[in-house]
Amino acid sequence: MTPIHRFERRLPVALTDLANPYTPDYLVDILGRTAATRQRPAWASIERWLPVQLTTSRAATARIPWRQLGVLAVLAIIVAATALVYVGSQQRRLPPAYGPAANGSVLFALNGDIYTADPRTGESTAIISGPEADVAPVYSLDGTRFAFARKPLAGSTVGALFVADADGNGIVQVTPESLNGLSDWSFSPDGRSIVAFARNDKGKAIVVIPSDGTGKPRIFPVFATDDDGPPQYRPDGSEIMFI
């Protein structure tokens, strides 16, 4: 029978041989051969020409902070909603378009300037002033703007029509040039246009003027006289009537 040589019986001897330091017999021959051999030229090693990175490091991966991003998004929504509520509360609130009208400020012209008066306190404040003669302010139906005529001199029959915000700011000239005999103006129900009288060679004519100053006035000869009443829109804005 062939004897069985078990490796574990030889393992202690093998480990002892490996643990003992020793120098191989062929070391002298290897050192002699390497000393007599020239080093390889530089051009033969491409890594000496180009910077070659032989080792790589693991790229750092960052986790997305979804929870923090969610909290920031909720805070941004809350801040935006608060800003919208604040801006909306600062805007002028209009009365409802039905029911009895509420008392408000009163407009009037005095010595070529335009004033607003509070009927509860009786206090008046000049909101438009200057060297020109500003006369006859008329509110729009929603009370956010008013129209007035600006004449070079008090009592002049020639003037241009202007529109301003209720506080006197945002003044816009709505007639490109002065009109003769401009009078009796009022806003349309939607506030987009103004109707007035003006005089031409055929007598008094109806003038329809865009209230934002972007268009030219339209003139309709109706042969009105000085005894005729002011032109006014129907409540639905479909027609203009005068007496």
Short mmCIF file of C-alpha atoms in Angstrom, two decimals:
data_model
loop_
_atom_site.label_atom_id
_atom_site.label_comp_id
_atom_site.label_asym_id
_atom_site.label_seq_id
_atom_site.Cartn_x
_atom_site.Cartn_y
_atom_site.Cartn_z
CA MET A 1 0.00 0.00 0.00
CA THR A 2 1.06 3.57 -0.71
CA PRO A 3 1.63 5.45 2.52
CA ILE A 4 -0.46 8.56 3.11
CA HIS A 5 1.62 11.64 3.86
CA ARG A 6 -0.52 14.07 5.76
CA PHE A 7 0.41 17.74 5.27
CA GLU A 8 -0.44 18.81 8.80
CA ARG A 9 2.36 16.63 10.12
CA ARG A 10 4.92 18.64 8.10
CA LEU A 11 3.32 22.06 8.73
CA PRO A 12 5.32 22.93 11.91
CA VAL A 13 8.61 22.20 10.18
CA ALA A 14 7.59 24.25 7.10
CA LEU A 15 6.60 27.23 9.20
CA THR A 16 9.88 27.07 11.10
CA ASP A 17 11.86 27.07 7.83
CA LEU A 18 9.91 30.05 6.53
CA ALA A 19 10.36 32.02 9.73
CA ASN A 20 14.17 31.68 9.74
CA PRO A 21 15.80 34.48 7.64
CA TYR A 22 18.30 33.26 5.11
CA THR A 23 20.05 34.42 2.00
CA PRO A 24 19.61 32.37 -1.17
CA ASP A 25 22.77 30.94 -2.74
CA TYR A 26 22.07 32.67 -6.08
CA LEU A 27 21.89 36.22 -4.64
CA VAL A 28 25.55 36.94 -5.49
CA ASP A 29 25.00 35.86 -9.08
CA ILE A 30 21.91 38.12 -9.41
CA LEU A 31 23.72 41.16 -8.04
CA GLY A 32 26.66 40.60 -10.38
CA ARG A 33 24.41 40.34 -13.41
CA THR A 34 22.38 43.46 -12.56
CA ALA A 35 25.54 45.49 -11.93
CA ALA A 36 26.81 44.65 -15.40
CA THR A 37 23.46 45.50 -17.11
CA ARG A 38 22.78 49.12 -18.20
CA GLN A 39 19.54 50.77 -17.17
CA ARG A 40 16.80 51.04 -19.80
CA PRO A 41 16.86 54.42 -21.64
CA ALA A 42 14.35 57.07 -20.64
CA TRP A 43 12.61 57.14 -24.04
CA ALA A 44 11.63 53.50 -23.59
CA SER A 45 9.43 54.34 -20.55
CA ILE A 46 6.37 56.32 -21.59
CA GLU A 47 5.47 57.05 -17.99
CA ARG A 48 8.54 59.26 -17.85
CA TRP A 49 7.18 61.42 -20.67
CA LEU A 50 3.62 61.89 -19.44
CA PRO A 51 2.31 62.29 -15.90
CA VAL A 52 0.67 58.93 -15.35
CA GLN A 53 -1.32 58.35 -12.18
CA LEU A 54 -0.87 54.72 -11.28
CA THR A 55 -2.96 54.84 -8.15
CA THR A 56 -6.58 55.86 -7.91
CA SER A 57 -8.55 56.98 -4.94
CA ARG A 58 -12.16 56.31 -4.31
CA ALA A 59 -14.34 59.23 -5.29
CA ALA A 60 -16.15 60.76 -2.38
CA THR A 61 -19.90 60.47 -2.68
CA ALA A 62 -22.15 62.98 -0.95
CA ARG A 63 -25.59 62.09 0.24
CA ILE A 64 -28.35 64.48 -0.75
CA PRO A 65 -29.90 66.01 2.40
CA TRP A 66 -33.51 65.51 1.37
CA ARG A 67 -34.86 66.31 4.81
CA GLN A 68 -33.04 69.65 5.03
CA LEU A 69 -34.08 70.53 1.48
CA GLY A 70 -37.69 69.75 2.30
CA VAL A 71 -37.60 72.00 5.36
CA LEU A 72 -36.07 74.84 3.31
CA ALA A 73 -38.74 74.42 0.63
CA VAL A 74 -41.53 74.63 3.22
CA LEU A 75 -39.94 77.75 4.75
CA ALA A 76 -39.65 79.37 1.30
CA ILE A 77 -43.33 78.69 0.61
CA ILE A 78 -44.33 80.19 3.97
CA VAL A 79 -42.22 83.31 3.36
CA ALA A 80 -43.65 83.78 -0.15
CA ALA A 81 -47.22 83.36 1.09
CA THR A 82 -46.63 85.86 3.90
CA ALA A 83 -45.20 88.38 1.43
CA LEU A 84 -48.21 88.00 -0.88
CA VAL A 85 -50.64 88.49 2.00
CA TYR A 86 -48.74 91.59 3.14
CA VAL A 87 -48.65 93.12 -0.36
CA GLY A 88 -52.34 92.39 -0.84
CA SER A 89 -53.22 94.03 2.45
CA GLN A 90 -51.32 97.19 1.44
CA GLN A 91 -53.25 97.65 -1.80
CA ARG A 92 -56.27 99.90 -2.00
CA ARG A 93 -59.41 97.93 -1.32
CA LEU A 94 -62.28 98.86 -3.60
CA PRO A 95 -65.87 98.92 -2.40
CA PRO A 96 -68.23 96.29 -3.81
CA ALA A 97 -69.75 97.05 -7.19
CA TYR A 98 -73.28 96.93 -5.77
CA GLY A 99 -75.24 98.47 -2.92
CA PRO A 100 -75.05 102.02 -1.59
CA ALA A 101 -71.83 103.90 -2.20
CA ALA A 102 -69.61 104.72 0.77
CA ASN A 103 -68.28 108.15 1.57
CA GLY A 104 -64.77 108.91 0.42
CA SER A 105 -62.37 111.68 -0.43
CA VAL A 106 -63.58 114.71 -2.34
CA LEU A 107 -61.62 116.28 -5.20
CA PHE A 108 -61.72 119.97 -6.02
CA ALA A 109 -59.62 122.57 -7.82
CA LEU A 110 -58.51 125.81 -6.19
CA ASN A 111 -56.28 128.52 -7.70
CA GLY A 112 -55.06 126.19 -10.44
CA ASP A 113 -54.16 123.31 -8.10
CA ILE A 114 -56.03 120.10 -7.26
CA TYR A 115 -56.85 119.18 -3.69
CA THR A 116 -58.33 116.20 -1.94
CA ALA A 117 -60.48 116.67 1.14
CA ASP A 118 -61.60 114.24 3.83
CA PRO A 119 -65.29 114.93 4.56
CA ARG A 120 -64.99 113.42 8.07
CA THR A 121 -62.21 115.70 9.26
CA GLY A 122 -62.50 118.59 6.82
CA GLU A 123 -58.75 118.51 6.14
CA SER A 124 -57.61 119.18 2.56
CA THR A 125 -54.30 118.41 0.90
CA ALA A 126 -52.86 119.63 -2.39
CA ILE A 127 -51.97 116.58 -4.51
CA ILE A 128 -51.21 118.34 -7.84
CA SER A 129 -49.72 121.81 -8.00
CA GLY A 130 -47.65 123.86 -10.43
CA PRO A 131 -47.63 126.96 -12.58
CA GLU A 132 -50.31 125.64 -14.95
CA ALA A 133 -54.00 125.90 -14.27
CA ASP A 134 -55.31 122.42 -13.39
CA VAL A 135 -59.11 122.36 -13.28
CA ALA A 136 -62.20 120.15 -12.98
CA PRO A 137 -60.96 116.83 -11.52
CA VAL A 138 -63.37 113.92 -12.04
CA TYR A 139 -63.03 110.49 -10.42
CA SER A 140 -63.26 107.24 -12.32
CA LEU A 141 -66.14 105.00 -11.26
CA ASP A 142 -63.88 102.77 -9.16
CA GLY A 143 -62.23 105.75 -7.46
CA THR A 144 -58.66 104.73 -8.31
CA ARG A 145 -57.97 107.55 -10.82
CA PHE A 146 -59.22 110.95 -11.84
CA ALA A 147 -59.15 113.07 -14.99
CA PHE A 148 -58.47 116.80 -15.09
CA ALA A 149 -57.70 119.49 -17.65
CA ARG A 150 -54.47 121.44 -17.68
CA LYS A 151 -54.65 124.87 -19.26
CA PRO A 152 -51.83 127.37 -19.82
CA LEU A 153 -53.85 130.12 -18.12
CA ALA A 154 -56.91 130.20 -15.91
CA GLY A 155 -60.05 130.81 -17.95
CA SER A 156 -58.45 129.59 -21.19
CA THR A 157 -60.69 127.61 -23.55
CA VAL A 158 -57.81 125.46 -24.79
CA GLY A 159 -56.43 122.63 -22.69
CA ALA A 160 -55.14 119.08 -22.58
CA LEU A 161 -56.66 116.22 -20.62
CA PHE A 162 -54.60 114.34 -18.02
CA VAL A 163 -55.24 111.27 -15.87
CA ALA A 164 -53.63 110.67 -12.46
CA ASP A 165 -53.85 108.11 -9.68
CA ALA A 166 -56.12 108.89 -6.75
CA ASP A 167 -53.14 110.18 -4.73
CA GLY A 168 -51.99 112.53 -7.51
CA ASN A 169 -49.11 110.36 -8.74
CA GLY A 170 -48.66 108.68 -12.11
CA ILE A 171 -49.83 111.65 -14.18
CA VAL A 172 -50.36 110.78 -17.88
CA GLN A 173 -51.38 113.14 -20.67
CA VAL A 174 -54.12 111.34 -22.61
CA THR A 175 -54.71 113.92 -25.36
CA PRO A 176 -51.63 114.24 -27.58
CA GLU A 177 -52.34 117.94 -28.06
CA SER A 178 -54.54 120.60 -26.53
CA LEU A 179 -58.17 120.71 -27.60
CA ASN A 180 -60.35 123.76 -28.00
CA GLY A 181 -63.43 123.92 -25.81
CA LEU A 182 -62.57 120.73 -23.88
CA SER A 183 -65.26 120.18 -21.23
CA ASP A 184 -67.67 117.77 -19.51
CA TRP A 185 -65.46 114.68 -19.31
CA SER A 186 -66.27 111.42 -17.57
CA PHE A 187 -64.94 107.86 -17.48
CA SER A 188 -66.45 104.82 -19.12
CA PRO A 189 -67.79 102.09 -16.77
CA ASP A 190 -64.65 99.96 -17.26
CA GLY A 191 -62.32 102.99 -16.93
CA ARG A 192 -60.61 102.35 -20.27
CA SER A 193 -61.81 105.49 -22.00
CA ILE A 194 -63.03 109.02 -21.32
CA VAL A 195 -65.80 110.84 -23.16
CA ALA A 196 -65.85 114.63 -23.39
CA PHE A 197 -66.96 117.59 -25.47
CA ALA A 198 -64.55 119.52 -27.71
CA ARG A 199 -65.16 122.24 -30.23
CA ASN A 200 -64.34 122.09 -33.94
CA ASP A 201 -65.45 123.98 -37.03
CA LYS A 202 -68.83 122.20 -36.91
CA GLY A 203 -69.59 123.04 -33.29
CA LYS A 204 -69.22 120.84 -30.25
CA ALA A 205 -68.18 117.28 -30.97
CA ILE A 206 -67.97 114.17 -28.81
CA VAL A 207 -64.41 113.02 -28.16
CA VAL A 208 -63.60 109.48 -26.97
CA ILE A 209 -60.11 109.31 -25.42
CA PRO A 210 -58.19 106.20 -24.22
CA SER A 211 -57.55 106.75 -20.51
CA ASP A 212 -54.01 105.33 -20.59
CA GLY A 213 -52.75 107.76 -23.26
CA THR A 214 -51.77 105.02 -25.72
CA GLY A 215 -54.21 105.89 -28.52
CA LYS A 216 -55.47 108.86 -30.46
CA PRO A 217 -58.78 110.50 -29.53
CA ARG A 218 -61.75 109.73 -31.77
CA ILE A 219 -63.90 112.71 -32.67
CA PHE A 220 -67.60 112.37 -33.58
CA PRO A 221 -69.32 115.52 -34.91
CA VAL A 222 -72.76 115.63 -33.28
CA PHE A 223 -73.40 119.37 -33.86
CA ALA A 224 -73.99 119.93 -30.16
CA THR A 225 -74.61 123.41 -28.80
CA ASP A 226 -73.66 125.14 -25.58
CA ASP A 227 -77.09 124.30 -24.16
CA ASP A 228 -76.60 120.54 -24.58
CA GLY A 229 -75.88 118.39 -21.55
CA PRO A 230 -72.62 116.49 -21.02
CA PRO A 231 -72.05 113.17 -22.80
CA GLN A 232 -72.18 110.06 -20.65
CA TYR A 233 -71.83 106.32 -21.15
CA ARG A 234 -74.63 103.87 -20.60
CA PRO A 235 -73.96 101.65 -17.55
CA ASP A 236 -72.91 98.77 -19.84
CA GLY A 237 -70.64 101.05 -21.93
CA SER A 238 -72.39 100.21 -25.21
CA GLU A 239 -73.63 103.73 -26.05
CA ILE A 240 -72.95 107.38 -25.32
CA MET A 241 -75.86 109.75 -24.73
CA PHE A 242 -76.13 113.49 -24.30
CA ILE A 243 -79.01 115.88 -23.89
#
